[in-house]
């Protein structure tokens, strides 16, 4: 694994490519017929482990075929089709099968599973010559990540299906890559303001470009319950009908949720469901009087205060409720994680709170899941498999010391709902202003004393939605900071430098624009046009 080579070699490639394309650093895509359109030499985010580019290039000619092995699995074939769709109308939509020993004709792509790639499910090796683009990985997940690298080596026009009269070129060279952390997440708060399944899919597609692999959905809070629970139907029917500001809210049927899970899975993103408890539960309390100690269901809540609600933790009914919810949601996700929230409870004694967390941990385990909770859960007797999500000062080092792992979402760095600066209209600022640089410029391994690299599962950028109504609002806060989170999660600390990231990010402006992302044009970045 090399930490250095990509930078000097990348700038060398910039120099050589500059000689044959307009614009010194990063030539703008030109959309006229017959023009070879070049991507910036290397603006890959997150930065790969090793990039060596040459002055040669590979041109995607119409009719380019994508080859897979004779014995390739249906999943490899699906990824080949995904690549074909990305290259459309240039590539042939149907992948071709060929023996590994056969060399595909000039101008082809080849996707293969094999030993040549670095170890790890998401790792890949990419070799580009003027003749062939060869992508190899140990597992299909690695091929999918590698396809995103191919995508980023192509000009931004590849994102825009309407621009058909173009040829696509990419620099030749070799890239080998593997993630630093296994958890590279984003969180959407669909409770404070509901997002339609289509909007969530849009976000998933944007996450895929940056090799993120976990989408944490905050599915229940005071202001809204967002998933159908068949054994407690009033949760969605009543609890789903509100949101901050009094809008219509909404919820996902189980079929819609299963469809979201499958959609995310096809991009190698796991959906991590969160039902916040015992606090942040007004929507549930309002739906079922028996969850309240006084048997009185409170009114729906559409404000943005926190801390005032709590389940009646001394009642067995509450644990039946929790078990039903975990069982039904758990059955909809193939992955092991179930997030119980656990934050900001002001209505219970410490002892009541800890006992609740311990009992719920047992329920989650009894359904075959691994519990995740916000930092507040640490004082409970947690098993090492339980995962703690750090967001503010907590005792996550205690969890690390008992062999547990931690997801880092420190609010002053990773909270995507914080304003960029004092002029940002959307968002909050209780954890400070978070410029793109501030979101990028920190080392997860140095963040918390007593939580070393080996105890860190990864990083996650939560996007709370008290002030965000439309998907465009969500995107404005998430982009480009989510790209910084992605690089923090994927790239080695020694391979990350703000100046360099800022330059690569500048080249993502046209790409994000072509994707239709409503991103914040931060003045810290020299955006390419
Ligand atoms: C704190 S972070 C919360 C959320 C709010 C967020 C707003 C956390 C575990 N709890 O309930 O939405 O701040 O930034």
Coordinates of C-alpha atoms and ligand atoms in Angstrom, one line a residue:
X1 CA 0.0 0.0 0.0
X2 CA 1.6 3.3 -1.0
X3 CA 0.7 6.5 0.6
X4 CA 2.5 9.0 -1.6
X5 CA 2.6 8.2 -5.3
X6 CA -0.7 9.5 -6.5
X7 CA -0.1 13.1 -5.9
X8 CA 3.1 13.8 -7.9
X9 CA 2.0 11.4 -10.6
X10 CA -1.4 13.0 -10.8
X11 CA 0.0 16.4 -11.3
X12 CA 2.4 15.1 -13.9
X13 CA -0.7 13.7 -15.8
X14 CA -2.3 17.1 -15.5
X15 CA 0.7 18.7 -17.2
X16 CA 0.7 16.2 -20.0
X17 CA -3.0 16.3 -20.6
X18 CA -2.9 20.1 -20.5
X19 CA -0.8 19.9 -23.6
X20 CA -3.6 18.4 -25.6
X21 CA -6.7 19.9 -24.2
X22 CA -7.9 23.4 -23.6
X23 CA -7.4 24.8 -20.1
X24 CA -4.4 24.2 -17.9
X25 CA -5.6 22.4 -14.8
X26 CA -8.9 20.9 -15.6
X27 CA -10.3 21.3 -19.1
X28 CA -13.9 22.1 -19.3
X29 CA -16.1 19.5 -21.1
X30 CA -16.8 20.4 -24.7
X31 CA -20.0 19.1 -26.0
X32 CA -19.6 19.4 -29.8
X33 CA -19.7 16.3 -32.0
X34 CA -16.4 14.6 -32.5
X35 CA -14.5 16.5 -29.8
X36 CA -12.6 14.3 -27.4
X37 CA -13.9 15.4 -24.0
X38 CA -11.4 15.0 -21.2
X39 CA -12.0 14.8 -17.5
X40 CA -9.6 16.6 -15.1
X41 CA -6.6 14.3 -14.8
X42 CA -7.5 13.2 -11.4
X43 CA -10.3 14.6 -9.2
X44 CA -11.3 11.3 -7.6
X45 CA -13.2 11.7 -4.3
X46 CA -12.6 9.9 -2.0
X47 CA -8.8 9.9 -2.8
X48 CA -7.7 6.4 -3.7
X49 CA -4.8 4.6 -2.0
X50 CA -2.7 4.6 -5.1
X51 CA -3.2 6.5 -8.5
X52 CA -0.6 6.4 -11.3
X53 CA -1.7 8.1 -14.4
X54 CA 0.0 8.3 -17.7
X55 CA -0.3 10.7 -20.7
X56 CA -2.2 8.1 -22.6
X57 CA -5.9 7.9 -22.7
X58 CA -8.8 5.5 -23.3
X59 CA -11.6 6.7 -25.5
X60 CA -15.1 5.2 -25.2
X61 CA -16.1 4.8 -28.8
X62 CA -19.7 4.0 -29.7
X63 CA -20.2 0.3 -29.5
X64 CA -17.7 -0.3 -26.7
X65 CA -18.5 -3.7 -25.1
X66 CA -18.3 -4.6 -21.5
X67 CA -16.8 -8.1 -21.0
X68 CA -17.4 -10.3 -18.0
X69 CA -16.0 -13.8 -17.4
X70 CA -17.7 -16.8 -18.8
X71 CA -18.7 -17.9 -15.3
X72 CA -19.5 -14.5 -13.9
X73 CA -22.4 -14.4 -11.4
X74 CA -25.7 -12.6 -12.1
X75 CA -24.5 -9.9 -9.7
X76 CA -21.4 -9.2 -11.7
X77 CA -23.6 -9.1 -14.8
X78 CA -25.9 -6.6 -13.1
X79 CA -22.9 -4.3 -12.3
X80 CA -21.8 -4.5 -15.9
X81 CA -25.2 -3.4 -17.0
X82 CA -25.0 -0.5 -14.5
X83 CA -21.8 0.5 -16.1
X84 CA -23.3 0.2 -19.5
X85 CA -26.2 2.4 -18.5
X86 CA -23.7 5.0 -17.2
X87 CA -21.9 5.0 -20.5
X88 CA -25.1 5.0 -22.5
X89 CA -25.4 5.6 -25.4
X90 CA -21.8 4.7 -26.0
X91 CA -21.5 1.2 -24.6
X92 CA -23.5 -1.8 -25.8
X93 CA -26.2 -2.4 -23.2
X94 CA -25.7 -6.2 -23.1
X95 CA -22.5 -7.4 -21.4
X96 CA -20.5 -10.1 -23.2
X97 CA -19.1 -13.2 -21.7
X98 CA -15.6 -14.4 -22.6
X99 CA -13.0 -16.7 -21.1
X100 CA -10.6 -15.0 -18.8
X101 CA -7.8 -16.0 -21.2
X102 CA -9.3 -14.3 -24.2
X103 CA -8.4 -10.6 -24.8
X104 CA -11.3 -8.4 -25.5
X105 CA -11.1 -6.3 -28.7
X106 CA -9.7 -2.7 -28.6
X107 CA -11.9 -0.3 -26.8
X108 CA -13.5 -2.7 -24.4
X109 CA -14.1 -2.8 -20.6
X110 CA -13.6 -5.9 -18.6
X111 CA -15.0 -6.6 -15.1
X112 CA -13.6 -9.6 -13.2
X113 CA -13.6 -11.1 -9.8
X114 CA -10.2 -12.5 -8.8
X115 CA -7.1 -12.5 -6.8
X116 CA -5.3 -9.6 -8.5
X117 CA -7.2 -7.0 -6.5
X118 CA -6.3 -5.8 -3.0
X119 CA -8.0 -7.7 -0.1
X120 CA -11.3 -6.6 1.2
X121 CA -14.9 -6.7 -0.1
X122 CA -14.9 -3.1 -1.3
X123 CA -11.4 -3.0 -2.7
X124 CA -10.6 -2.9 -6.4
X125 CA -7.8 -2.5 -8.9
X126 CA -8.3 -0.5 -12.1
X127 CA -5.9 -0.7 -15.1
X128 CA -6.6 1.6 -18.0
X129 CA -4.7 1.4 -21.3
X130 CA -5.6 2.9 -24.6
X131 CA -6.9 -0.6 -25.5
X132 CA -8.8 -1.7 -22.4
X133 CA -10.3 -0.7 -19.1
X134 CA -9.8 -3.7 -16.7
X135 CA -11.5 -3.5 -13.3
X136 CA -10.9 -6.3 -10.8
X137 CA -12.1 -6.9 -7.3
X138 CA -12.4 -9.8 -4.8
X139 CA -16.1 -9.2 -4.5
X140 CA -18.9 -7.5 -6.5
X141 CA -19.0 -4.7 -3.9
X142 CA -15.4 -3.8 -5.0
X143 CA -16.4 -3.8 -8.7
X144 CA -19.3 -1.4 -7.8
X145 CA -16.9 0.9 -6.0
X146 CA -14.4 0.7 -8.9
X147 CA -17.2 1.6 -11.4
X148 CA -17.6 4.9 -9.4
X149 CA -13.9 5.6 -9.9
X150 CA -14.3 5.0 -13.7
X151 CA -17.3 7.4 -13.5
X152 CA -15.2 10.1 -11.9
X153 CA -12.4 9.6 -14.4
X154 CA -14.8 10.4 -17.2
X155 CA -16.0 14.0 -17.9
X156 CA -18.9 15.4 -16.0
X157 CA -21.0 15.1 -19.2
X158 CA -21.3 11.4 -18.4
X159 CA -23.8 12.4 -15.7
X160 CA -26.1 14.0 -18.2
X161 CA -27.9 11.5 -20.4
X162 CA -29.2 14.4 -22.6
X163 CA -25.8 15.2 -24.0
X164 CA -25.5 12.5 -26.6
X165 CA -23.2 14.0 -29.2
X166 CA -19.9 13.5 -27.4
X167 CA -17.0 11.1 -27.1
X168 CA -15.8 10.2 -23.7
X169 CA -12.2 9.8 -22.8
X170 CA -10.4 9.0 -19.6
X171 CA -6.7 9.0 -18.6
X172 CA -4.8 5.8 -18.7
X173 CA -3.0 4.4 -15.7
X174 CA -3.4 2.2 -12.7
X175 CA -5.4 2.7 -9.5
X176 CA -5.6 0.4 -6.5
X177 CA -7.9 1.2 -3.7
X178 CA -9.4 0.0 -0.4
X179 CA -11.4 1.8 2.3
X180 CA -9.9 3.0 5.6
X181 CA -13.1 2.4 7.5
X182 CA -15.9 -0.1 7.0
X183 CA -18.7 2.4 8.1
X184 CA -19.0 5.4 5.8
X185 CA -22.4 6.8 6.5
X186 CA -25.0 9.4 6.0
X187 CA -28.1 10.0 8.0
X188 CA -31.4 11.5 6.9
X189 CA -33.9 12.8 9.5
X190 CA -37.1 11.9 7.7
X191 CA -39.1 12.5 10.9
X192 CA -38.9 16.3 11.3
X193 CA -39.7 16.6 7.6
X194 CA -40.7 13.6 5.6
X195 CA -38.9 12.7 2.3
X196 CA -40.7 10.7 -0.3
X197 CA -39.1 7.3 -1.3
X198 CA -38.1 9.0 -4.6
X199 CA -36.2 11.7 -2.8
X200 CA -34.4 9.1 -0.6
X201 CA -33.4 7.2 -3.7
X202 CA -32.0 10.4 -5.2
X203 CA -29.9 10.8 -2.0
X204 CA -28.8 7.1 -2.3
X205 CA -27.6 7.7 -5.8
X206 CA -25.6 10.7 -4.8
X207 CA -24.1 8.7 -1.9
X208 CA -23.0 6.0 -4.3
X209 CA -20.8 8.4 -6.3
X210 CA -18.8 9.0 -3.2
X211 CA -18.5 5.3 -2.2
X212 CA -20.6 5.8 1.0
X213 CA -22.1 2.5 2.3
X214 CA -24.5 3.2 5.1
X215 CA -27.7 5.2 5.0
X216 CA -29.1 5.7 8.5
X217 CA -32.8 6.6 8.5
X218 CA -34.1 8.5 11.5
X219 CA -37.6 7.0 11.3
X220 CA -39.3 8.2 14.4
X221 CA -39.1 11.3 16.6
X222 CA -41.5 13.6 18.4
X223 CA -42.8 15.1 15.2
X224 CA -43.5 12.0 13.1
X225 CA -43.5 8.2 12.8
X226 CA -42.4 7.2 9.4
X227 CA -42.8 3.5 8.9
X228 CA -45.8 1.2 8.8
X229 CA -45.9 -1.2 11.8
X230 CA -48.6 -3.8 11.2
X231 CA -49.1 -4.8 14.8
X232 CA -49.4 -1.1 15.9
X233 CA -51.1 0.5 12.9
X234 CA -51.9 3.8 14.5
X235 CA -48.1 4.7 14.7
X236 CA -48.0 5.4 11.0
X237 CA -51.7 6.3 10.5
X238 CA -51.8 8.9 13.3
X239 CA -48.2 9.4 14.2
X240 CA -47.1 9.8 10.6
X241 CA -49.5 12.6 9.8
X242 CA -47.5 15.5 11.2
X243 CA -44.1 17.2 10.8
X244 CA -42.3 20.3 11.9
X245 CA -44.3 23.3 11.0
X246 CA -47.6 21.4 10.7
X247 CA -47.1 20.0 7.1
X248 CA -48.7 16.8 6.0
X249 CA -45.9 14.4 7.0
X250 CA -46.1 10.9 5.6
X251 CA -44.7 7.4 6.1
X252 CA -43.3 4.5 4.2
X253 CA -45.4 1.4 3.9
X254 CA -43.5 -1.8 4.5
X255 CA -43.5 -2.5 0.8
X256 CA -42.0 1.0 0.1
X257 CA -39.4 0.5 2.8
X258 CA -38.4 -2.9 1.5
X259 CA -38.1 -1.3 -1.9
X260 CA -35.8 1.4 -0.5
X261 CA -33.7 -1.3 1.2
X262 CA -33.3 -3.2 -2.1
X263 CA -32.5 0.0 -4.0
X264 CA -29.8 0.9 -1.6
X265 CA -28.5 -2.6 -1.5
X266 CA -28.1 -2.5 -5.3
X267 CA -25.7 0.4 -4.7
X268 CA -23.9 -1.5 -1.9
X269 CA -25.5 0.8 0.7
X270 CA -27.1 -0.7 3.8
X271 CA -30.1 1.0 5.3
X272 CA -29.8 1.3 9.1
X273 CA -33.2 2.0 10.7
X274 CA -33.4 4.1 13.8
X275 CA -36.4 4.3 16.0
X276 CA -35.5 6.9 18.7
X277 CA -36.5 5.8 22.3
X278 CA -37.2 6.2 25.1
X279 CA -37.2 10.0 24.4
X280 CA -38.1 11.7 21.1
X281 CA -41.2 9.6 21.2
X282 CA -44.1 12.1 21.1
X283 CA -45.5 10.7 17.8
X284 CA -45.7 7.2 19.3
X285 CA -47.1 8.5 22.6
X286 CA -49.7 10.4 20.7
X287 CA -50.7 7.3 18.8
X288 CA -51.2 4.9 21.7
X289 CA -52.3 6.2 25.2
X290 CA -51.0 3.0 26.8
X291 CA -47.4 4.0 26.1
X292 CA -47.9 6.9 28.6
X293 CA -47.8 6.5 32.3
X294 CA -51.0 8.5 32.7
X295 CA -52.8 6.7 29.8
X296 CA -53.3 10.1 28.2
X297 CA -52.1 10.5 24.6
X298 CA -50.5 13.9 24.0
X299 CA -51.3 16.0 21.0
X300 CA -49.2 15.7 17.9
X301 CA -46.1 18.0 18.1
X302 CA -44.9 20.2 15.3
X303 CA -42.3 22.4 17.1
X304 CA -38.5 21.8 17.4
X305 CA -37.9 21.5 21.1
X306 CA -36.2 18.3 22.3
X307 CA -36.1 16.3 25.6
X308 CA -39.8 16.5 26.7
X309 CA -41.1 13.1 25.8
X310 CA -40.5 9.6 27.2
X311 CA -42.1 6.2 27.0
X312 CA -43.5 4.8 30.3
X313 CA -40.4 2.7 30.9
X314 CA -41.9 0.9 33.9
X315 CA -44.7 -0.7 31.8
X316 CA -44.3 -4.1 30.2
X317 CA -46.6 -2.9 27.3
X318 CA -43.7 -0.6 26.3
X319 CA -41.4 -3.5 25.9
X320 CA -44.0 -5.4 23.9
X321 CA -44.2 -2.4 21.7
X322 CA -40.4 -2.2 21.3
X323 CA -40.2 -5.8 20.5
X324 CA -42.9 -5.7 17.8
X325 CA -41.3 -2.6 16.2
X326 CA -37.8 -4.2 16.2
X327 CA -39.1 -7.5 14.9
X328 CA -41.2 -5.9 12.0
X329 CA -38.5 -3.4 10.9
X330 CA -35.7 -5.9 11.5
X331 CA -37.4 -8.3 9.1
X332 CA -37.3 -5.7 6.4
X333 CA -33.5 -5.2 6.5
X334 CA -31.0 -8.0 5.7
X335 CA -28.2 -6.3 7.6
X336 CA -27.7 -6.7 11.4
X337 CA -28.0 -3.2 12.7
X338 CA -30.9 -1.6 14.6
X339 CA -30.5 1.9 16.0
X340 CA -32.4 2.7 19.1
X341 CA -31.6 6.4 19.4
X342 CA -31.4 6.9 23.1
X343 CA -30.4 10.6 23.0
X344 CA -31.6 13.5 25.0
X345 CA -33.9 12.0 27.6
X346 CA -34.8 14.5 30.3
X347 CA -37.8 12.9 31.9
X348 CA -36.2 9.8 33.4
X349 CA -33.8 9.1 36.2
X350 CA -30.3 7.8 35.2
X351 CA -31.2 4.5 36.7
X352 CA -34.5 4.2 34.8
X353 CA -32.7 5.2 31.6
X354 CA -30.0 2.6 32.0
X355 CA -32.4 -0.2 32.8
X356 CA -34.4 0.7 29.7
X357 CA -31.4 0.6 27.5
X358 CA -30.2 -2.7 28.9
X359 CA -33.7 -4.3 28.5
X360 CA -34.0 -3.0 24.9
X361 CA -30.5 -4.3 24.1
X362 CA -31.7 -7.7 25.0
X363 CA -34.8 -7.3 22.8
X364 CA -32.7 -6.2 19.9
X365 CA -30.4 -9.2 20.4
X366 CA -33.3 -11.6 20.7
X367 CA -34.3 -10.5 17.2
X368 CA -30.8 -11.3 15.9
X369 CA -29.7 -7.7 15.5
X370 CA -26.9 -5.5 16.8
X371 CA -27.9 -2.5 18.7
X372 CA -26.6 1.0 17.9
X373 CA -27.3 4.0 20.1
X374 CA -26.2 7.6 20.5
X375 CA -23.4 8.3 23.0
X376 CA -25.8 8.7 25.9
X377 CA -26.2 4.9 26.1
X378 CA -22.6 4.2 27.2
X379 CA -23.3 4.2 31.0
X380 CA -25.6 1.2 30.5
X381 CA -24.1 -2.3 30.7
X382 CA -23.5 -2.7 26.9
X383 CA -22.2 -5.8 25.3
X384 CA -19.2 -5.3 23.1
X385 CA -21.2 -5.9 19.9
X386 CA -23.3 -2.9 20.6
X387 CA -22.2 0.1 18.7
X388 CA -22.0 3.7 20.1
X389 CA -22.5 6.7 17.8
X390 CA -20.6 9.6 19.2
X391 CA -22.2 13.1 18.6
X392 CA -21.1 15.2 21.5
X393 CA -19.0 14.9 24.7
X394 CA -19.7 11.4 26.0
X395 CA -17.9 8.4 27.5
X396 CA -17.4 6.4 24.3
X397 CA -13.8 5.7 25.5
X398 CA -15.5 3.5 28.1
X399 CA -17.2 1.5 25.4
X400 CA -13.9 1.3 23.5
X401 CA -12.2 0.0 26.6
X402 CA -14.8 -2.8 26.9
X403 CA -14.0 -3.9 23.3
X404 CA -16.9 -2.0 21.7
X405 CA -16.8 0.1 18.6
X406 CA -17.8 3.7 17.9
X407 CA -19.2 5.5 14.9
X408 CA -17.9 9.1 14.8
X409 CA -20.4 11.9 14.1
X410 CA -18.9 14.7 16.2
X411 CA -21.5 17.5 15.9
X412 CA -19.0 20.4 15.4
X413 CA -17.5 18.6 12.4
X414 CA -20.0 16.1 11.0
X415 CA -23.4 17.6 11.5
X416 CA -24.6 18.5 8.1
X417 CA -27.5 20.5 9.5
X418 CA -25.1 23.1 10.9
X419 CA -24.9 26.3 8.9
X420 CA -21.8 26.8 6.8
X421 CA -21.4 30.3 8.1
X422 CA -23.4 33.1 9.6
X423 CA -25.0 33.9 6.2
X424 CA -26.5 30.4 5.7
X425 CA -30.3 30.7 5.8
X426 CA -31.1 27.0 6.4
X427 CA -29.8 24.9 9.3
X428 CA -29.0 25.4 12.9
X429 CA -25.8 26.6 14.6
X430 CA -25.8 25.1 18.2
X431 CA -22.7 23.1 17.4
X432 CA -21.1 26.0 15.5
X433 CA -20.6 26.9 11.9
X434 CA -19.2 24.2 9.7
X435 CA -17.3 25.3 6.6
X436 CA -16.3 22.7 4.1
X437 CA -12.8 22.9 5.3
X438 CA -13.9 22.4 8.9
X439 CA -15.9 19.4 7.9
X440 CA -12.9 17.9 6.2
X441 CA -9.9 18.8 8.2
X442 CA -9.8 16.4 11.2
X443 CA -8.5 12.9 11.9
X444 CA -11.0 10.4 13.2
X445 CA -8.3 8.6 15.0
X446 CA -7.3 11.7 16.9
X447 CA -10.8 12.9 17.7
X448 CA -11.5 11.3 21.1
X449 CA -8.9 10.3 23.7
X450 CA -9.3 6.6 24.4
X451 CA -11.0 5.9 21.1
X452 CA -8.2 4.7 18.9
X453 CA -8.4 3.7 15.2
X454 CA -9.1 0.1 16.0
X455 CA -12.2 1.0 18.0
X456 CA -13.6 3.3 15.3
X457 CA -16.0 1.6 13.0
X458 CA -16.2 4.7 10.8
X459 CA -17.7 8.1 10.3
X460 CA -21.2 9.3 9.5
X461 CA -22.7 12.7 8.5
X462 CA -26.2 13.2 10.1
X463 CA -28.6 15.6 8.5
X464 CA -31.3 16.7 10.9
X465 CA -34.2 18.3 9.2
X466 CA -35.9 20.8 11.6
X467 CA -35.3 23.6 9.1
X468 CA -35.2 21.5 5.9
X469 CA -38.4 20.9 3.9
X470 CA -37.5 19.9 0.4
X471 CA -34.9 17.6 -1.0
X472 CA -33.2 20.7 -2.5
X473 CA -32.9 22.0 1.1
X474 CA -31.4 18.7 2.2
X475 CA -29.0 18.7 -0.7
X476 CA -27.8 22.2 -0.1
X477 CA -26.7 21.3 3.5
X478 CA -25.3 17.9 2.5
X479 CA -23.3 18.9 -0.6
X480 CA -20.4 19.3 -0.7
X481 CA -19.8 18.5 2.9
X482 CA -20.9 14.9 2.5
X483 CA -18.1 14.4 0.0
X484 CA -15.7 15.5 2.9
X485 CA -17.3 12.8 5.1
X486 CA -16.9 10.3 2.4
X487 CA -13.2 11.0 2.1
X488 CA -12.7 11.0 5.8
X489 CA -14.2 7.5 5.8
X490 CA -12.4 6.1 2.8
X491 CA -9.0 7.7 2.4
X492 CA -5.9 7.2 4.6
X493 CA -5.1 10.1 6.9
X494 CA -1.6 10.5 5.2
X495 CA -3.3 10.8 1.8
X496 CA -5.6 13.6 2.8
X497 CA -4.7 17.3 2.5
X498 CA -7.2 20.1 2.5
X499 CA -5.6 22.0 -0.5
X500 CA -5.7 19.0 -2.6
X501 CA -9.2 18.0 -1.6
X502 CA -10.4 21.5 -2.3
X503 CA -8.9 21.4 -5.8
X504 CA -10.5 18.0 -6.6
X505 CA -13.8 19.2 -5.2
X506 CA -13.7 22.2 -7.5
X507 CA -13.8 19.8 -10.4
X508 CA -16.9 18.1 -9.0
X509 CA -18.9 21.3 -9.5
X510 CA -19.9 20.5 -13.1
X511 CA -20.5 16.9 -12.1
X512 CA -22.8 17.7 -9.2
X513 CA -24.5 20.3 -11.5
X514 CA -25.0 17.7 -14.2
X515 CA -26.5 15.4 -11.6
X516 CA -28.9 18.1 -10.6
X517 CA -27.6 18.4 -7.0
X518 CA -28.5 21.7 -5.4
X519 CA -25.1 22.1 -3.8
X520 CA -23.6 25.0 -1.8
X521 CA -21.0 26.8 -3.9
X522 CA -18.7 27.4 -1.0
X523 CA -16.4 30.4 -1.5
X524 CA -13.6 28.2 -0.1
X525 CA -13.6 26.3 -3.4
X526 CA -12.5 27.3 -6.8
X527 CA -15.4 25.8 -8.7
X528 CA -14.8 24.7 -12.2
X529 CA -17.5 25.6 -14.8
Ligands
LIG1 C1 -29.5 17.0 18.4 S1 -27.9 14.6 17.6 C2 -30.3 15.8 18.3 C3 -31.4 15.9 17.3 C4 -31.5 17.3 16.7 C5 -30.2 17.8 16.4 C6 -30.2 19.1 15.6 C7 -29.0 13.9 18.5 C8 -28.7 12.6 18.8 N1 -30.0 14.6 18.8 O1 -32.6 15.5 17.9 O2 -32.3 17.1 15.5 O3 -29.5 18.0 17.6 O4 -29.0 19.5 15.2

